[in-house]
PDB file of C-alpha atoms in Angstrom:
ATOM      1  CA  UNK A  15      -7.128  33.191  -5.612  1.00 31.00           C
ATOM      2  CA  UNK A  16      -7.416  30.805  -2.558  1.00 37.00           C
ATOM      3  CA  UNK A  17     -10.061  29.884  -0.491  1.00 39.00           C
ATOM      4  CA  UNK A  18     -10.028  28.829   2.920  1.00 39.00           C
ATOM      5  CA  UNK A  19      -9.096  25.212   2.055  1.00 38.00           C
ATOM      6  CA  UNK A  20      -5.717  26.665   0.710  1.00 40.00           C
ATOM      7  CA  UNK A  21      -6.967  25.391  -2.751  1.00 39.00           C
ATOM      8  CA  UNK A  22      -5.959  28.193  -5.366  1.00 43.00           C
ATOM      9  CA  UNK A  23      -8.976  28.350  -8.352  1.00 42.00           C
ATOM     10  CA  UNK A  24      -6.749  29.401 -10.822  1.00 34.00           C
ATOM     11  CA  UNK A  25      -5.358  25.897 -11.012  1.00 45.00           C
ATOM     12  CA  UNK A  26      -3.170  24.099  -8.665  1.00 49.00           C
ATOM     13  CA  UNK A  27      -0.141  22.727 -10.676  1.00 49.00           C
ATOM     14  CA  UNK A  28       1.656  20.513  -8.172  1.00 47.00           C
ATOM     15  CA  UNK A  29       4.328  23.754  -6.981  1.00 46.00           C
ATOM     16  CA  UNK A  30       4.464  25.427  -4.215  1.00 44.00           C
ATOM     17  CA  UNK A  31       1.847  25.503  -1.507  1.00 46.00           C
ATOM     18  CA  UNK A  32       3.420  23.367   1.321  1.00 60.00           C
ATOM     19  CA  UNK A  33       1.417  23.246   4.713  1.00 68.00           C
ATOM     20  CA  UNK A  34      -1.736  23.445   3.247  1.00 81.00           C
ATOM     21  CA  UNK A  35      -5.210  21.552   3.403  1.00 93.00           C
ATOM     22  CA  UNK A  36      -7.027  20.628   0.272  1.00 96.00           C
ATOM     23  CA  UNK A  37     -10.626  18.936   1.518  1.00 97.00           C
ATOM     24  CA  UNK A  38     -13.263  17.765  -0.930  1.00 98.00           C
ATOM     25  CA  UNK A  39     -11.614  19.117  -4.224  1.00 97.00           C
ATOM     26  CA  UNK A  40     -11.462  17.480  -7.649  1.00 98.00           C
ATOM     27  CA  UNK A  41      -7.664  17.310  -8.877  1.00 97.00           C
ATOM     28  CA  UNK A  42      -7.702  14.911 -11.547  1.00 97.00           C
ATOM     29  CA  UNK A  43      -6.170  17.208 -14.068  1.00 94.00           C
ATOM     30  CA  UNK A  44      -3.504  18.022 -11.161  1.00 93.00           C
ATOM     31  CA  UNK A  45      -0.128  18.118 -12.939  1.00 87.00           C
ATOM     32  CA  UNK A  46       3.053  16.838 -10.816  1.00 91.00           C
ATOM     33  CA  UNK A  47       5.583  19.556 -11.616  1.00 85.00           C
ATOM     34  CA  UNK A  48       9.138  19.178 -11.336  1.00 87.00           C
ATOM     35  CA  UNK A  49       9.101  20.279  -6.978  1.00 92.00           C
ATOM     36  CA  UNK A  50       7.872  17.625  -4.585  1.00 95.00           C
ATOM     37  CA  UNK A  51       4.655  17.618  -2.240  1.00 96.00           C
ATOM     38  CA  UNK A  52       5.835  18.476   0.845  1.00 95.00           C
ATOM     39  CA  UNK A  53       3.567  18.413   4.401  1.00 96.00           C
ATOM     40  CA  UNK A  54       0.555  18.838   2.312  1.00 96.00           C
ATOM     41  CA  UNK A  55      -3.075  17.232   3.733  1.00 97.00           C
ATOM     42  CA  UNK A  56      -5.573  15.947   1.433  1.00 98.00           C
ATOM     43  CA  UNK A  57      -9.125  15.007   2.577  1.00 98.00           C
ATOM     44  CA  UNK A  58     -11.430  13.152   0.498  1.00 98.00           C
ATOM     45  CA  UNK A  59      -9.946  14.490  -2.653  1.00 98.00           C
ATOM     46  CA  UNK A  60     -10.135  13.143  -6.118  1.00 98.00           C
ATOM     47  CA  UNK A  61      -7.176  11.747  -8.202  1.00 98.00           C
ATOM     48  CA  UNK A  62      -9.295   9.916 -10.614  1.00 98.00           C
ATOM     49  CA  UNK A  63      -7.146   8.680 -13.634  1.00 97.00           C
ATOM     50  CA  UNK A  64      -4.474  11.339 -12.513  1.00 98.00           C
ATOM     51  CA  UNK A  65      -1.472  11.371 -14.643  1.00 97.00           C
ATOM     52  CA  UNK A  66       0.676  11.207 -11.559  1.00 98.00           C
ATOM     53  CA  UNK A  67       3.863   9.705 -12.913  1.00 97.00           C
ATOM     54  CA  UNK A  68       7.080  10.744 -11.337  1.00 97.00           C
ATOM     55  CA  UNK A  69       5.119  12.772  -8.423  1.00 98.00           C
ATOM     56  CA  UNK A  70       7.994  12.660  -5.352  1.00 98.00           C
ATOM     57  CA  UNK A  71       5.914  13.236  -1.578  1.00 98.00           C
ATOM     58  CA  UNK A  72       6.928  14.310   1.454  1.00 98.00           C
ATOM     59  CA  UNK A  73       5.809  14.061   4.731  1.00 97.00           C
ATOM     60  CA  UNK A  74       2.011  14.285   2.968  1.00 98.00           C
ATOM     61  CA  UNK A  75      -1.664  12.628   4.032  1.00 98.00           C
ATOM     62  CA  UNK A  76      -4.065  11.525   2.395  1.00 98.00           C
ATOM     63  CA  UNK A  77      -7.324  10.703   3.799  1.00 98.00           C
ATOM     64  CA  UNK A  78     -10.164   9.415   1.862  1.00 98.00           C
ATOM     65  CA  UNK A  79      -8.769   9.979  -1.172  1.00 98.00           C
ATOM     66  CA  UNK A  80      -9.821   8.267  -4.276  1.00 98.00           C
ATOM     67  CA  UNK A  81      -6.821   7.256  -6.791  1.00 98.00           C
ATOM     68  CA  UNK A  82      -8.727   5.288  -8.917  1.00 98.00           C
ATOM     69  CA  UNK A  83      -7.444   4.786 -12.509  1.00 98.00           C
ATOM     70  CA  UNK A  84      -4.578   6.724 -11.356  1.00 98.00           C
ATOM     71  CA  UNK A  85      -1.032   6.842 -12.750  1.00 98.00           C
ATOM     72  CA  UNK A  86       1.608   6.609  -9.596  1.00 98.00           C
ATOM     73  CA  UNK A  87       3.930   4.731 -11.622  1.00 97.00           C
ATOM     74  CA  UNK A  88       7.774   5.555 -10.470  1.00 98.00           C
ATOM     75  CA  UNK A  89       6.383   8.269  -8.099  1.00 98.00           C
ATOM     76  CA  UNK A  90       8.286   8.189  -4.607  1.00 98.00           C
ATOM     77  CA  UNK A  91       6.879   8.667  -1.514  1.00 98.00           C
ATOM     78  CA  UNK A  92       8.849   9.249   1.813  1.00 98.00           C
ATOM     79  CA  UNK A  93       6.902   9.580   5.257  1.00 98.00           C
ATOM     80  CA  UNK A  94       3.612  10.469   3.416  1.00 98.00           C
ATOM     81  CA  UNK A  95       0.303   8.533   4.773  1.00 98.00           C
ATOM     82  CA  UNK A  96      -2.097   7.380   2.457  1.00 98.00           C
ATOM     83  CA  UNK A  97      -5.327   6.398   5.160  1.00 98.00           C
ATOM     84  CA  UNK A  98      -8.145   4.586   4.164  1.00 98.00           C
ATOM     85  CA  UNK A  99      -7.685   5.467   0.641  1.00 98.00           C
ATOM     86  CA  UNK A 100      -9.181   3.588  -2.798  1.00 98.00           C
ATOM     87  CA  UNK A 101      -6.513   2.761  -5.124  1.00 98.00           C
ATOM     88  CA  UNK A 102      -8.327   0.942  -7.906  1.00 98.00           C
ATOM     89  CA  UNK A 103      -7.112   0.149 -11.342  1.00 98.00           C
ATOM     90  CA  UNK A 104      -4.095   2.036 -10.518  1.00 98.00           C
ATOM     91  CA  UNK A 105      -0.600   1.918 -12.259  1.00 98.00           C
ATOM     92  CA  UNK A 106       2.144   1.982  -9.133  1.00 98.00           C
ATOM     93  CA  UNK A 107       4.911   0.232 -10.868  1.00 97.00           C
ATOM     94  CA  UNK A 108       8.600   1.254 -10.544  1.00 97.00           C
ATOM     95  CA  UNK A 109       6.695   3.602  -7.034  1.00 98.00           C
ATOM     96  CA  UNK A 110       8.550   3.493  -3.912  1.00 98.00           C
ATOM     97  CA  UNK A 111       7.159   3.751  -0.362  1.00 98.00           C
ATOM     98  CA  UNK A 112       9.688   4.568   2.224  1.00 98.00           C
ATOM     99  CA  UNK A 113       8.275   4.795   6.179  1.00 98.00           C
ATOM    100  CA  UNK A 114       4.937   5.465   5.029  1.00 98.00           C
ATOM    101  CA  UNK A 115       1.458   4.369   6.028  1.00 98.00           C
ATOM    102  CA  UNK A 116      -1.376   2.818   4.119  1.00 98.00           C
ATOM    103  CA  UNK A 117      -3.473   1.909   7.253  1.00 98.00           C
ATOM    104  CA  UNK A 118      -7.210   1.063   5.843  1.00 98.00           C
ATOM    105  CA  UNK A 119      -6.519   1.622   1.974  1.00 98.00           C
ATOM    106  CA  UNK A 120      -7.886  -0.888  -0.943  1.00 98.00           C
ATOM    107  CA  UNK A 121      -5.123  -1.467  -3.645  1.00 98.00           C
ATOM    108  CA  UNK A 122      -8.059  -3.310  -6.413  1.00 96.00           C
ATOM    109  CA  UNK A 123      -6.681  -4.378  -9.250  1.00 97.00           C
ATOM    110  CA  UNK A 124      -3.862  -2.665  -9.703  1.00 97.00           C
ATOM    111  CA  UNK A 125      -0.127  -2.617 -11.304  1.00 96.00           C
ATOM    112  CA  UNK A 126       1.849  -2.906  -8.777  1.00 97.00           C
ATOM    113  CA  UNK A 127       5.762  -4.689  -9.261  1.00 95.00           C
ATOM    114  CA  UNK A 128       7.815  -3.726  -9.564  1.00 96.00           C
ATOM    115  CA  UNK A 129       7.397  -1.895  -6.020  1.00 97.00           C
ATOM    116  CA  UNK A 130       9.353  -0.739  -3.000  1.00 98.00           C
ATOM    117  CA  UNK A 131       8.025  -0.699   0.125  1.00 98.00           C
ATOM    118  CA  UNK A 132      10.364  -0.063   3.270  1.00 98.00           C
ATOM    119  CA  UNK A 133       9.430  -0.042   7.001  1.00 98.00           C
ATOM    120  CA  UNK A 134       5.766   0.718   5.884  1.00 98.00           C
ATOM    121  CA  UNK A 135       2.447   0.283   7.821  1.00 98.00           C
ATOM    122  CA  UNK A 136      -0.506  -1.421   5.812  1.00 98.00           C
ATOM    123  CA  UNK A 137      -2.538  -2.428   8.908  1.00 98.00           C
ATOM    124  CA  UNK A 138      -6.173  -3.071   7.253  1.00 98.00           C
ATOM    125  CA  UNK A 139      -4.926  -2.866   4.033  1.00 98.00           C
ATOM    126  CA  UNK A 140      -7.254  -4.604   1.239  1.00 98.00           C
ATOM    127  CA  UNK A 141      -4.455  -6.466  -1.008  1.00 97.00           C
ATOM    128  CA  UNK A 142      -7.092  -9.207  -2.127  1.00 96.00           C
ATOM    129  CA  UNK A 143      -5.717 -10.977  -5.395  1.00 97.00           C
ATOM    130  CA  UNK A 144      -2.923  -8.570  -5.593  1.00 97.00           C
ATOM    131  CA  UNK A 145      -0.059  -9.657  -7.825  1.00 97.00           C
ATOM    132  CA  UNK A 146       3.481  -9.228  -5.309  1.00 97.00           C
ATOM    133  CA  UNK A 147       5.586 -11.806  -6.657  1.00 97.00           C
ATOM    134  CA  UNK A 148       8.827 -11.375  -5.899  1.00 97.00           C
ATOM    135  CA  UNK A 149       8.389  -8.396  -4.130  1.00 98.00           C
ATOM    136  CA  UNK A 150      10.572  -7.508  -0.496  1.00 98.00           C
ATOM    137  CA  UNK A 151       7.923  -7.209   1.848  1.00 98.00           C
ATOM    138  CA  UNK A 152      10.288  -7.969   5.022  1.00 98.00           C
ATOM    139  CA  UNK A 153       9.390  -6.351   7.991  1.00 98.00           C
ATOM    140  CA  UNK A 154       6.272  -4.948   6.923  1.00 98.00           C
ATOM    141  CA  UNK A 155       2.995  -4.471   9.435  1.00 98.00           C
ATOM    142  CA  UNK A 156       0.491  -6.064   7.389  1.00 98.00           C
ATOM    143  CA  UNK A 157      -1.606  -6.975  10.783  1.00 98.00           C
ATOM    144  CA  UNK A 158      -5.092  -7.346  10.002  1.00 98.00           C
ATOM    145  CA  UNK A 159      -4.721  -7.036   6.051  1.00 98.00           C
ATOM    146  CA  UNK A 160      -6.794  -8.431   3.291  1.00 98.00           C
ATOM    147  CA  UNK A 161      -4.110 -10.989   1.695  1.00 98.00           C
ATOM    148  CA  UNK A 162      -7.044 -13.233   0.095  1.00 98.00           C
ATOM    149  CA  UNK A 163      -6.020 -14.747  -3.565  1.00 98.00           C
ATOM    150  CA  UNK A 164      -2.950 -12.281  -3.153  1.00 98.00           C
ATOM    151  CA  UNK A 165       0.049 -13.773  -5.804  1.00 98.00           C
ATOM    152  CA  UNK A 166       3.050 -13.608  -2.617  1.00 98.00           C
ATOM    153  CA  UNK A 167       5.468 -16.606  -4.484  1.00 98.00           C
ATOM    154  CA  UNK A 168       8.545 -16.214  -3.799  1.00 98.00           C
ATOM    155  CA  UNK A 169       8.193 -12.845  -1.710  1.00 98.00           C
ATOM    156  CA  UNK A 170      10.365 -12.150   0.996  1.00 98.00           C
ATOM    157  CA  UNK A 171       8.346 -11.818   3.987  1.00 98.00           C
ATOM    158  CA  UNK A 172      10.817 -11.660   6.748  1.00 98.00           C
ATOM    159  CA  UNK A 173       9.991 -10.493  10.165  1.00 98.00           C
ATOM    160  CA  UNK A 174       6.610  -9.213   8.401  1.00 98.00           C
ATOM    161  CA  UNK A 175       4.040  -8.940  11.181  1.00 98.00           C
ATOM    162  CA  UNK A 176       0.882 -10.564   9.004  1.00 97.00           C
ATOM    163  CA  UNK A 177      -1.151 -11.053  12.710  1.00 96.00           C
ATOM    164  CA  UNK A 178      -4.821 -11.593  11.992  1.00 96.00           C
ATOM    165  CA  UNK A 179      -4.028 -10.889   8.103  1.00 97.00           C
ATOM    166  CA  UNK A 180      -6.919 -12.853   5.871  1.00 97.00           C
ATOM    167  CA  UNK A 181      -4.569 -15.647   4.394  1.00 96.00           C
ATOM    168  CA  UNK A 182      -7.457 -17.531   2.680  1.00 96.00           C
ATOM    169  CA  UNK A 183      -6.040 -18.929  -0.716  1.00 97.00           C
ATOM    170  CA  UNK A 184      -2.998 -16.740  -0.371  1.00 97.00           C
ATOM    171  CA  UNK A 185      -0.070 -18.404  -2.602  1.00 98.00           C
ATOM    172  CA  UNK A 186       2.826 -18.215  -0.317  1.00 97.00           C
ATOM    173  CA  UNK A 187       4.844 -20.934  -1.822  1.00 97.00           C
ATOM    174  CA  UNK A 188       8.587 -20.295  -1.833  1.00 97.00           C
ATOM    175  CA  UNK A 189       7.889 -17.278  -0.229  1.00 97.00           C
ATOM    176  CA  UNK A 190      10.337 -16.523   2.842  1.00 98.00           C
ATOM    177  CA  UNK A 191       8.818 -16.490   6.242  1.00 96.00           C
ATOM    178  CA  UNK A 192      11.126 -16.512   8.724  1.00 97.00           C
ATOM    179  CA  UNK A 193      10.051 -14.575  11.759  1.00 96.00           C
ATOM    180  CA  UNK A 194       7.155 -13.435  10.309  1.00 96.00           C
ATOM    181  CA  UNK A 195       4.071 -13.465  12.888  1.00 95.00           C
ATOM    182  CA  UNK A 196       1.289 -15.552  11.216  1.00 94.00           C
ATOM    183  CA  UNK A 197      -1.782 -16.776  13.212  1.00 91.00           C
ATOM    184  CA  UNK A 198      -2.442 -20.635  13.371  1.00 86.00           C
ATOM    185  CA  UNK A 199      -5.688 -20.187  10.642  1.00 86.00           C
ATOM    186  CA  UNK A 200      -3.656 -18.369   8.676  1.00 87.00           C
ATOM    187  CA  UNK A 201      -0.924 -21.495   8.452  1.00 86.00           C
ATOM    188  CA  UNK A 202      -3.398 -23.501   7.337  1.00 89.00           C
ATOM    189  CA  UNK A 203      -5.535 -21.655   4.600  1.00 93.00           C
ATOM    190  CA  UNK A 204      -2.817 -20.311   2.628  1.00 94.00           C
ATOM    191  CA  UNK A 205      -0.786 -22.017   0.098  1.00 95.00           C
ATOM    192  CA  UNK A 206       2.806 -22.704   1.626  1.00 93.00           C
ATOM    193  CA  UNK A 207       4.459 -25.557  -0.790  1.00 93.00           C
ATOM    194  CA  UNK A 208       8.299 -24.514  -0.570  1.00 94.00           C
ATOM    195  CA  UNK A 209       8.299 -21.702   1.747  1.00 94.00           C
ATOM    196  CA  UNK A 210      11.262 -21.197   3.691  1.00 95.00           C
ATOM    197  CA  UNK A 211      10.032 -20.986   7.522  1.00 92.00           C
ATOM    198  CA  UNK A 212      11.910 -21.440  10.986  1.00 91.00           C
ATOM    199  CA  UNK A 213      11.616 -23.902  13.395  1.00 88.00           C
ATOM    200  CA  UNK A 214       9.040 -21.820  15.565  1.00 88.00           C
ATOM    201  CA  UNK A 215       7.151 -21.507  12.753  1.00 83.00           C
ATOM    202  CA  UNK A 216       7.493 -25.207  11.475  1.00 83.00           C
ATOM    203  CA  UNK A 217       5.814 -26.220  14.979  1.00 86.00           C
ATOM    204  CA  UNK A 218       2.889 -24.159  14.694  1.00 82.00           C
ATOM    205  CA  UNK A 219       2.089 -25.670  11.639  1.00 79.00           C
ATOM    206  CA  UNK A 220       2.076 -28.679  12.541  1.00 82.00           C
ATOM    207  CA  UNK A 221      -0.247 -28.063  15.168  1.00 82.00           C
ATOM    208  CA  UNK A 222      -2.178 -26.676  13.055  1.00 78.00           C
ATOM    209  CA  UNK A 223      -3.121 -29.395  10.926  1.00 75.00           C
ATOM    210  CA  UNK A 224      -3.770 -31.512  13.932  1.00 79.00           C
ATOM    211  CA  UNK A 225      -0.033 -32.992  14.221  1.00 71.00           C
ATOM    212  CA  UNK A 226       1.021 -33.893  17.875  1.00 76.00           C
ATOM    213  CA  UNK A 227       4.224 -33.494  18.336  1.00 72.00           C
ATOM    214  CA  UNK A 228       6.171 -36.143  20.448  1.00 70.00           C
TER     215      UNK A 228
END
């Protein structure tokens, strides 16, 4: 039986049901299924320590949705938006993220390499102390993101745009930077011993920490 949230009370099991809204529902003992999600809108719904292994989206959102303890581990995720979600003590290793959004969403404490995320927005995103070593974050939109204590060594961050990201501590060192948009403060408060840089970038160091260039 459905109600008029699309939500069916006999049990949703991950099949079926595309185009449809599921608002302020409990689905932590969702199971994945072998079909993908496809166009399917969540709204403050509850994943909490979901097993959610292997689970392949679509063209999905999901707003306000808490993913806490949650098991995303090799799940694949292609043009889905995950807004202003809480991803804490999650397991995302061996997930991929392909044109997708994560504008607002806290990833606390979680698994996350290894990871793939390709022409992705994370605008806002709280990353603080997150562990991406290694990880190809090139041309990512990480403008205004919580990068604090986040592990970036020897990450590729290539044409990333990381304007106004919180850089404080961040350990950027051998991490690539070329063409990546980084504001002056953030130049100087993160960690940047070996990291590969242009010559734009090279200058606005140096300005930075009070150089004058002659």
């Amino acid at each position: 039986m459905h109600d008029d949230t699309g939500y069916d009370d006999t049990g949703y099991d991950g099949a079926g049901y595309d185009d449809s809204d599921y608002i302020d529902l409990d689905l932590s003992e969702v199971q994945v299924g072998d079909e993908p999600w496809r166009q399917r809108r969540f709204v403050r719904c509850r994943f909490v320590d979901a097993d959610l292994r292997g689970l392949v989206t679509e063209s999905c959102t999901f707003d306000e949705c808490d993913f806490t303890g949650a098991d995303l581990g090799d799940s694949s995720h292609r043009g889905s938006a995950f807004r202003t979600c809480m991803i804490r003590r999650a397991t995302l290793g061996g997930a991929t993220f392909r044109g997708c959004s994560l504008l607002g969403t806290s990833l606390i404490d979680c698994r996350l390499r290894p990871l793939v995320v390709t022409d992705c927005d994370l605008t806002l995103a709280a990353l603080g102390r997150a562990d991406l070593r290694k990880t190809d974050l090139s041309g990512l939109r990480l403008r205004e993101a919580n990068l604090v204590e986040a592990d970036l060594r020897e990450a590729d961050l290539r044409g990333a745009d990381l304007s106004g990201a919180r850089l404080l501590h961040t350990r950027l060192e051998g991490a690539d930077l070329r063409g990546a948009r980084i504001n002056p403060d953030g130049l100087v408060q993160a960690r940047l011993t070996g990291a590969t840089v242009d010559a734009e970038q090279a200058l606005a160091f140096a300005v930075a920490h009070g150089l004058r260039i002659a």
